[in-house]
Amino acid sequence: MMRTVTAFWHDSFLAHDHPAGENEAEWTGRLAYREPHPDRPERMRNVNRILRTEIPERIEWVEPDPATRDQLTRTHEPSYLEELQAFCEQGGGRLTAETGANEHTYRAARHAAGAARSAAEHALSTSDDEVPYALVRPSGHHAQPDRADGFCYLNNVAVAADHVLATRDVDRVAVVDWDVHHGNGTQECFYDREDVCVVGIHNDHQSWDPEHHPQTGNLDEVGTGTGTGYNVNVPLPPGAGDEGYELVLDRIVDPVLEAYDPDLLLVSAGQDPGTVDPLGRNVVTKAGFETLGARIAALAAAHADGNLAIVQEGGYQVSHLAYATLGVLEGVLGIDSDVADPLAWIDEDVESTRRAVADAVDHHAEYWPTLA
């Protein structure tokens, strides 16, 4: 049968916004122009438009219900949810140096978490010919149980994983996160658990805030207690691109998923490893994202009974994000729309990536002998 995508989308995603300033930082008054925050609504407008115009016959659009309080409190502290809701109802502002909110943010975040939950349920309820994709904003993978971080408020993927583990016949969930920034919030949510294995592929950027973002994304952050070994960080050098990311899938993601044998594979799909992204330093092209989509669909078929759900995370070059995300879904669908990448002009640093992957393999082989 022809494979299709079920896309979960809600217009509230466009109403959420951050205060303008100097890129993501607060306005100082030194400059002449208040720059819109990198996480601007136009990101999602462009992705929505390119999917509707280029592959309309392959996508069914569904409006999700918001995540309920009970669903959210499986992942987040009730006191944090109350504080976030009150902050937004009072008009919002800046929560951290880089993360702000307005009066619409909490509603948008609840619908984003609900979209991820619905995508996970859909993956478990339909054949692998229907791939669910949560086209959400705000993103979620930096949100920790008790705090917002990195443009994220509710951890969409974690809410989805906790929901299906609590309500469906699911014992193990794997999360593959290829956003260029370390998914520290997802790591924090499952750091002491073995029922969720998190594989994070990201730039080696360290922590950006010791108070709000204490995790580093280093190789030695492998989990604790019963979760030891189930947090697999793969920090990559600047310049990693198409060949390097496929190498990570070959040497780390594939053998880890084969050994873990999850019932569901969730993908935190941030397309900010893309070439020219202002908040990343990697050079994955649209063709590289097509490969990521094709490979992740094949890995889900091989190791997760075909149960795959994709959840949008970052990507901040408002034009390239749309092309890159189209590439991901083309790869998942096994099609080629003949839309070329208009910004694929930077060569990758393959040798540095190979060394980084070798280091990651050596480190994680203690917990995953299949890597050796």
Short mmCIF file of C-alpha atoms in Angstrom, two decimals:
data_model
loop_
_atom_site.label_atom_id
_atom_site.label_comp_id
_atom_site.label_asym_id
_atom_site.label_seq_id
_atom_site.Cartn_x
_atom_site.Cartn_y
_atom_site.Cartn_z
CA MET A 1 0.00 0.00 0.00
CA MET A 2 1.01 3.63 -0.49
CA ARG A 3 2.46 5.05 2.71
CA THR A 4 0.88 8.25 4.06
CA VAL A 5 1.51 10.76 6.85
CA THR A 6 -1.04 11.76 9.48
CA ALA A 7 -0.02 15.27 10.53
CA PHE A 8 -1.21 16.68 13.85
CA TRP A 9 -1.53 20.46 13.73
CA HIS A 10 -3.30 23.18 15.75
CA ASP A 11 -3.50 26.89 14.97
CA SER A 12 -2.56 27.76 18.56
CA PHE A 13 1.02 26.91 17.60
CA LEU A 14 1.16 30.21 15.70
CA ALA A 15 -0.14 32.36 18.58
CA HIS A 16 2.67 31.53 21.02
CA ASP A 17 5.62 33.91 20.85
CA HIS A 18 8.71 35.12 22.71
CA PRO A 19 9.68 38.75 23.40
CA ALA A 20 11.83 40.27 20.67
CA GLY A 21 15.38 41.22 21.57
CA GLU A 22 18.87 40.58 20.28
CA ASN A 23 18.53 37.19 18.60
CA GLU A 24 17.35 35.03 21.53
CA ALA A 25 18.80 37.34 24.19
CA GLU A 26 17.03 40.13 26.01
CA TRP A 27 16.95 43.59 24.46
CA THR A 28 19.73 45.83 25.80
CA GLY A 29 19.01 49.03 23.91
CA ARG A 30 22.47 49.01 22.32
CA LEU A 31 21.14 48.23 18.85
CA ALA A 32 18.70 49.95 16.51
CA TYR A 33 16.49 46.92 15.80
CA ARG A 34 14.63 44.54 18.09
CA GLU A 35 15.12 41.21 16.32
CA PRO A 36 12.29 38.67 16.41
CA HIS A 37 13.16 35.62 18.51
CA PRO A 38 14.61 32.68 16.49
CA ASP A 39 11.59 30.55 17.44
CA ARG A 40 9.19 32.64 15.43
CA PRO A 41 5.78 31.54 14.08
CA GLU A 42 6.99 31.82 10.48
CA ARG A 43 8.99 28.62 11.01
CA MET A 44 5.81 26.57 11.26
CA ARG A 45 3.95 28.58 8.62
CA ASN A 46 6.64 27.65 6.10
CA VAL A 47 6.72 23.95 7.04
CA ASN A 48 2.93 23.74 6.94
CA ARG A 49 2.82 25.45 3.54
CA ILE A 50 5.50 23.37 1.82
CA LEU A 51 3.90 20.11 2.97
CA ARG A 52 0.45 21.22 1.80
CA THR A 53 1.72 22.32 -1.61
CA GLU A 54 4.34 19.66 -2.42
CA ILE A 55 2.90 16.39 -1.05
CA PRO A 56 -0.79 17.13 -0.35
CA GLU A 57 -1.97 13.73 -1.58
CA ARG A 58 0.20 11.96 1.00
CA ILE A 59 -0.87 13.89 4.13
CA GLU A 60 -4.05 13.84 6.21
CA TRP A 61 -4.30 16.76 8.65
CA VAL A 62 -5.77 16.17 12.12
CA GLU A 63 -6.44 18.69 14.91
CA PRO A 64 -5.30 17.25 18.27
CA ASP A 65 -6.89 17.73 21.66
CA PRO A 66 -4.69 19.35 24.31
CA ALA A 67 -2.90 17.13 26.79
CA THR A 68 -4.87 16.79 30.02
CA ARG A 69 -3.52 17.70 33.43
CA ASP A 70 -3.32 14.02 34.38
CA GLN A 71 -1.29 13.30 31.25
CA LEU A 72 1.04 16.23 31.93
CA THR A 73 1.62 15.36 35.59
CA ARG A 74 3.02 11.96 34.62
CA THR A 75 5.99 13.94 33.30
CA HIS A 76 5.95 17.37 34.97
CA GLU A 77 5.72 18.60 38.56
CA PRO A 78 2.20 19.92 39.34
CA SER A 79 3.66 23.05 40.94
CA TYR A 80 5.61 23.84 37.78
CA LEU A 81 2.50 23.47 35.62
CA GLU A 82 0.59 25.84 37.91
CA GLU A 83 3.38 28.41 37.83
CA LEU A 84 3.71 28.23 34.04
CA GLN A 85 -0.04 28.57 33.49
CA ALA A 86 -0.25 31.55 35.84
CA PHE A 87 2.78 33.20 34.23
CA CYS A 88 1.17 32.98 30.79
CA GLU A 89 -2.26 34.09 32.00
CA GLN A 90 -0.58 37.21 33.39
CA GLY A 91 0.82 38.04 29.95
CA GLY A 92 4.13 36.17 30.00
CA GLY A 93 7.60 37.65 29.62
CA ARG A 94 11.04 36.06 29.94
CA LEU A 95 11.39 32.83 31.92
CA THR A 96 15.13 32.40 31.31
CA ALA A 97 17.74 34.36 29.42
CA GLU A 98 16.72 32.78 26.10
CA THR A 99 13.16 31.58 26.69
CA GLY A 100 10.04 33.73 26.90
CA ALA A 101 6.29 33.34 26.68
CA ASN A 102 3.11 35.29 26.00
CA GLU A 103 -0.52 34.84 27.01
CA HIS A 104 -0.99 32.10 24.40
CA THR A 105 2.03 29.95 25.27
CA TYR A 106 0.48 27.56 27.80
CA ARG A 107 -2.44 26.74 25.50
CA ALA A 108 -0.08 26.15 22.58
CA ALA A 109 2.20 23.97 24.74
CA ARG A 110 -0.73 21.83 25.91
CA HIS A 111 -1.82 21.30 22.31
CA ALA A 112 1.77 20.46 21.30
CA ALA A 113 1.99 17.83 24.04
CA GLY A 114 -1.44 16.56 23.00
CA ALA A 115 -0.30 16.29 19.40
CA ALA A 116 2.73 14.22 20.42
CA ARG A 117 0.52 12.00 22.60
CA SER A 118 -1.91 11.54 19.70
CA ALA A 119 0.93 10.72 17.33
CA ALA A 120 2.23 8.02 19.69
CA GLU A 121 -1.24 6.53 20.08
CA HIS A 122 -1.72 6.62 16.31
CA ALA A 123 1.56 4.79 15.76
CA LEU A 124 0.39 1.96 18.00
CA SER A 125 -3.13 1.81 16.54
CA THR A 126 -2.47 1.76 12.79
CA SER A 127 -0.30 -0.08 10.30
CA ASP A 128 3.18 1.15 9.42
CA ASP A 129 1.71 2.48 6.17
CA GLU A 130 0.41 5.46 8.20
CA VAL A 131 3.18 7.48 9.83
CA PRO A 132 2.10 10.06 12.43
CA TYR A 133 3.91 13.41 12.51
CA ALA A 134 3.29 16.05 15.17
CA LEU A 135 4.05 19.41 13.52
CA VAL A 136 4.22 21.28 16.80
CA ARG A 137 5.35 24.53 18.33
CA PRO A 138 6.61 25.13 20.97
CA SER A 139 9.21 22.38 20.91
CA GLY A 140 9.66 20.17 23.96
CA HIS A 141 12.96 18.33 24.31
CA HIS A 142 14.65 20.88 26.60
CA ALA A 143 11.73 21.07 29.05
CA GLN A 144 12.57 19.31 32.31
CA PRO A 145 10.06 17.98 34.85
CA ASP A 146 10.21 21.18 36.92
CA ARG A 147 11.31 23.93 34.54
CA ALA A 148 11.23 25.47 31.08
CA ASP A 149 14.42 25.67 29.05
CA GLY A 150 15.63 26.30 25.52
CA PHE A 151 12.33 27.56 24.01
CA CYS A 152 10.55 24.53 25.54
CA TYR A 153 7.85 24.39 28.26
CA LEU A 154 6.30 20.92 28.19
CA ASN A 155 8.33 17.92 27.03
CA ASN A 156 6.17 16.68 24.17
CA VAL A 157 8.04 13.44 23.49
CA ALA A 158 8.28 12.59 27.20
CA VAL A 159 4.56 13.20 27.70
CA ALA A 160 3.86 10.88 24.76
CA ALA A 161 6.17 8.15 26.06
CA ASP A 162 4.83 8.32 29.61
CA HIS A 163 1.27 8.22 28.30
CA VAL A 164 1.63 5.06 26.22
CA LEU A 165 3.66 3.31 28.93
CA ALA A 166 0.83 4.00 31.39
CA THR A 167 -2.15 3.28 29.13
CA ARG A 168 -1.12 0.85 26.39
CA ASP A 169 0.47 -2.59 26.19
CA VAL A 170 3.93 -1.02 25.90
CA ASP A 171 6.99 -2.01 27.94
CA ARG A 172 9.79 -0.08 26.23
CA VAL A 173 9.96 3.15 24.24
CA ALA A 174 13.02 4.39 22.36
CA VAL A 175 13.60 8.06 21.61
CA VAL A 176 16.00 9.10 18.86
CA ASP A 177 16.71 12.84 19.01
CA TRP A 178 18.63 14.34 16.07
CA ASP A 179 18.07 17.99 16.97
CA VAL A 180 21.42 19.79 16.87
CA HIS A 181 20.99 20.72 20.55
CA HIS A 182 21.18 18.09 23.27
CA GLY A 183 17.72 17.01 24.42
CA ASN A 184 18.59 17.62 28.06
CA GLY A 185 14.97 17.69 29.18
CA THR A 186 14.17 14.30 27.69
CA GLN A 187 17.36 12.95 29.24
CA GLU A 188 16.34 14.33 32.64
CA CYS A 189 12.83 12.84 32.43
CA PHE A 190 14.12 9.29 31.96
CA TYR A 191 17.62 9.37 33.44
CA ASP A 192 16.90 6.76 36.14
CA ARG A 193 14.58 4.54 34.07
CA GLU A 194 15.09 1.55 31.80
CA ASP A 195 11.66 1.64 30.12
CA VAL A 196 12.76 4.55 27.90
CA CYS A 197 16.06 4.50 26.01
CA VAL A 198 17.14 7.94 24.79
CA VAL A 199 19.67 8.26 21.96
CA GLY A 200 20.71 11.88 21.47
CA ILE A 201 22.72 13.02 18.43
CA HIS A 202 23.79 16.63 18.90
CA ASN A 203 26.56 19.20 18.66
CA ASP A 204 29.08 19.07 21.48
CA HIS A 205 27.88 22.40 22.88
CA GLN A 206 27.92 21.72 26.66
CA SER A 207 25.49 23.42 29.07
CA TRP A 208 24.36 26.95 28.27
CA ASP A 209 23.06 27.75 31.75
CA PRO A 210 24.26 25.94 34.90
CA GLU A 211 21.06 26.80 36.79
CA HIS A 212 18.35 26.14 34.21
CA HIS A 213 20.28 23.69 32.01
CA PRO A 214 22.70 21.67 34.19
CA GLN A 215 23.09 18.74 31.77
CA THR A 216 26.06 18.70 29.37
CA GLY A 217 25.17 16.03 26.79
CA ASN A 218 28.58 14.44 27.28
CA LEU A 219 29.37 10.77 26.76
CA ASP A 220 29.53 10.16 30.51
CA GLU A 221 25.89 11.14 31.07
CA VAL A 222 24.68 7.55 30.64
CA GLY A 223 21.89 7.38 33.22
CA THR A 224 21.73 6.38 36.86
CA GLY A 225 20.35 3.48 38.90
CA THR A 226 18.23 1.18 36.78
CA GLY A 227 18.57 3.71 33.95
CA THR A 228 22.34 3.30 33.68
CA GLY A 229 23.30 2.74 30.06
CA TYR A 230 19.92 3.73 28.65
CA ASN A 231 20.93 7.33 27.98
CA VAL A 232 23.16 7.30 24.88
CA ASN A 233 24.69 10.67 24.01
CA VAL A 234 26.51 11.10 20.71
CA PRO A 235 28.12 14.58 20.72
CA LEU A 236 29.34 15.62 17.27
CA PRO A 237 31.82 18.28 16.15
CA PRO A 238 30.86 21.31 14.05
CA GLY A 239 30.71 20.46 10.37
CA ALA A 240 28.98 17.08 10.70
CA GLY A 241 26.76 16.51 7.68
CA ASP A 242 24.97 13.92 5.57
CA GLU A 243 27.65 11.23 5.66
CA GLY A 244 28.39 11.74 9.35
CA TYR A 245 24.76 11.43 10.45
CA GLU A 246 24.32 8.26 8.44
CA LEU A 247 27.43 6.90 10.13
CA VAL A 248 25.81 7.54 13.54
CA LEU A 249 22.75 5.59 12.43
CA ASP A 250 24.92 2.70 11.21
CA ARG A 251 27.33 2.44 14.14
CA ILE A 252 25.17 3.44 17.10
CA VAL A 253 21.44 3.88 16.51
CA ASP A 254 20.83 0.65 14.60
CA PRO A 255 22.68 -1.70 17.00
CA VAL A 256 21.24 0.00 20.11
CA LEU A 257 17.67 -0.25 18.81
CA GLU A 258 18.24 -3.87 17.79
CA ALA A 259 19.42 -4.73 21.30
CA TYR A 260 16.78 -2.66 23.10
CA ASP A 261 13.83 -3.97 21.01
CA PRO A 262 11.38 -1.13 21.72
CA ASP A 263 7.62 -1.34 21.27
CA LEU A 264 7.55 2.22 19.93
CA LEU A 265 10.13 4.52 18.35
CA LEU A 266 9.67 8.25 18.89
CA VAL A 267 11.80 10.71 16.92
CA SER A 268 12.58 14.19 18.19
CA ALA A 269 13.04 15.66 14.73
CA GLY A 270 14.80 19.00 14.97
CA GLN A 271 16.07 20.04 11.56
CA ASP A 272 18.60 22.51 12.99
CA PRO A 273 21.56 20.29 12.01
CA GLY A 274 20.72 21.74 8.59
CA THR A 275 23.17 23.80 6.63
CA VAL A 276 23.02 27.55 7.46
CA ASP A 277 20.90 27.13 10.59
CA PRO A 278 21.69 30.17 12.78
CA LEU A 279 21.66 28.15 16.02
CA GLY A 280 23.63 25.14 14.78
CA ARG A 281 27.01 24.43 13.25
CA ASN A 282 26.27 21.32 11.19
CA VAL A 283 25.67 21.00 7.46
CA VAL A 284 22.99 18.36 6.80
CA THR A 285 21.29 19.01 3.45
CA LYS A 286 17.75 18.23 2.32
CA ALA A 287 19.13 15.04 0.77
CA GLY A 288 20.66 14.14 4.13
CA PHE A 289 17.33 14.63 5.85
CA GLU A 290 15.69 12.42 3.22
CA THR A 291 18.18 9.72 4.20
CA LEU A 292 17.43 10.25 7.91
CA GLY A 293 13.72 9.84 7.22
CA ALA A 294 14.18 6.71 5.12
CA ARG A 295 16.57 5.13 7.61
CA ILE A 296 14.45 5.86 10.67
CA ALA A 297 11.41 4.32 8.97
CA ALA A 298 13.45 1.21 8.16
CA LEU A 299 14.80 1.03 11.73
CA ALA A 300 11.27 1.25 13.13
CA ALA A 301 10.18 -1.55 10.81
CA ALA A 302 13.14 -3.71 11.81
CA HIS A 303 13.23 -3.07 15.56
CA ALA A 304 9.94 -1.49 16.75
CA ASP A 305 7.25 -3.50 14.93
CA GLY A 306 6.85 -0.57 12.52
CA ASN A 307 5.60 1.68 15.34
CA LEU A 308 7.06 5.11 14.55
CA ALA A 309 5.98 8.63 15.49
CA ILE A 310 7.83 11.81 14.53
CA VAL A 311 7.64 14.95 16.66
CA GLN A 312 8.92 18.32 15.47
CA GLU A 313 11.61 20.03 17.53
CA GLY A 314 13.98 22.82 16.37
CA GLY A 315 15.18 24.35 13.12
CA TYR A 316 15.56 28.12 12.91
CA GLN A 317 16.49 29.12 9.36
CA VAL A 318 12.91 29.81 8.38
CA SER A 319 13.38 28.83 4.73
CA HIS A 320 15.70 25.84 5.03
CA LEU A 321 13.65 24.30 7.86
CA ALA A 322 10.75 23.81 5.46
CA TYR A 323 12.92 22.13 2.82
CA ALA A 324 14.66 19.95 5.42
CA THR A 325 11.39 18.81 6.97
CA LEU A 326 9.95 18.03 3.56
CA GLY A 327 13.06 15.91 3.07
CA VAL A 328 12.44 13.98 6.29
CA LEU A 329 8.89 13.13 5.27
CA GLU A 330 9.89 12.29 1.70
CA GLY A 331 12.37 9.82 3.15
CA VAL A 332 9.76 8.30 5.45
CA LEU A 333 7.30 8.02 2.55
CA GLY A 334 9.89 6.69 0.10
CA ILE A 335 9.21 9.39 -2.48
CA ASP A 336 11.09 12.25 -4.16
CA SER A 337 9.23 15.46 -4.89
CA ASP A 338 12.10 16.76 -7.08
CA VAL A 339 12.32 19.84 -4.85
CA ALA A 340 16.01 20.76 -4.64
CA ASP A 341 17.79 22.16 -1.59
CA PRO A 342 18.41 25.87 -2.27
CA LEU A 343 21.04 26.17 0.49
CA ALA A 344 23.26 23.09 0.12
CA TRP A 345 26.63 24.70 -0.45
CA ILE A 346 28.84 23.88 2.58
CA ASP A 347 31.10 20.81 2.64
CA GLU A 348 31.09 18.63 5.75
CA ASP A 349 33.97 17.62 8.00
CA VAL A 350 33.68 13.84 7.75
CA GLU A 351 36.94 12.93 9.47
CA SER A 352 36.15 14.82 12.69
CA THR A 353 32.73 13.16 12.80
CA ARG A 354 34.26 9.71 12.33
CA ARG A 355 36.54 10.31 15.32
CA ALA A 356 33.62 11.50 17.45
CA VAL A 357 31.53 8.46 16.52
CA ALA A 358 34.42 6.12 17.32
CA ASP A 359 34.74 7.74 20.75
CA ALA A 360 31.00 7.31 21.34
CA VAL A 361 31.12 3.66 20.26
CA ASP A 362 34.02 2.94 22.61
CA HIS A 363 32.28 4.64 25.53
CA HIS A 364 28.81 3.09 25.13
CA ALA A 365 30.03 -0.43 24.28
CA GLU A 366 30.32 -1.04 28.03
CA TYR A 367 26.51 -0.97 28.19
CA TRP A 368 25.74 -2.11 24.63
CA PRO A 369 28.11 -4.97 23.66
CA THR A 370 26.53 -5.07 20.21
CA LEU A 371 28.46 -1.87 19.44
CA ALA A 372 31.84 -3.53 19.85
#
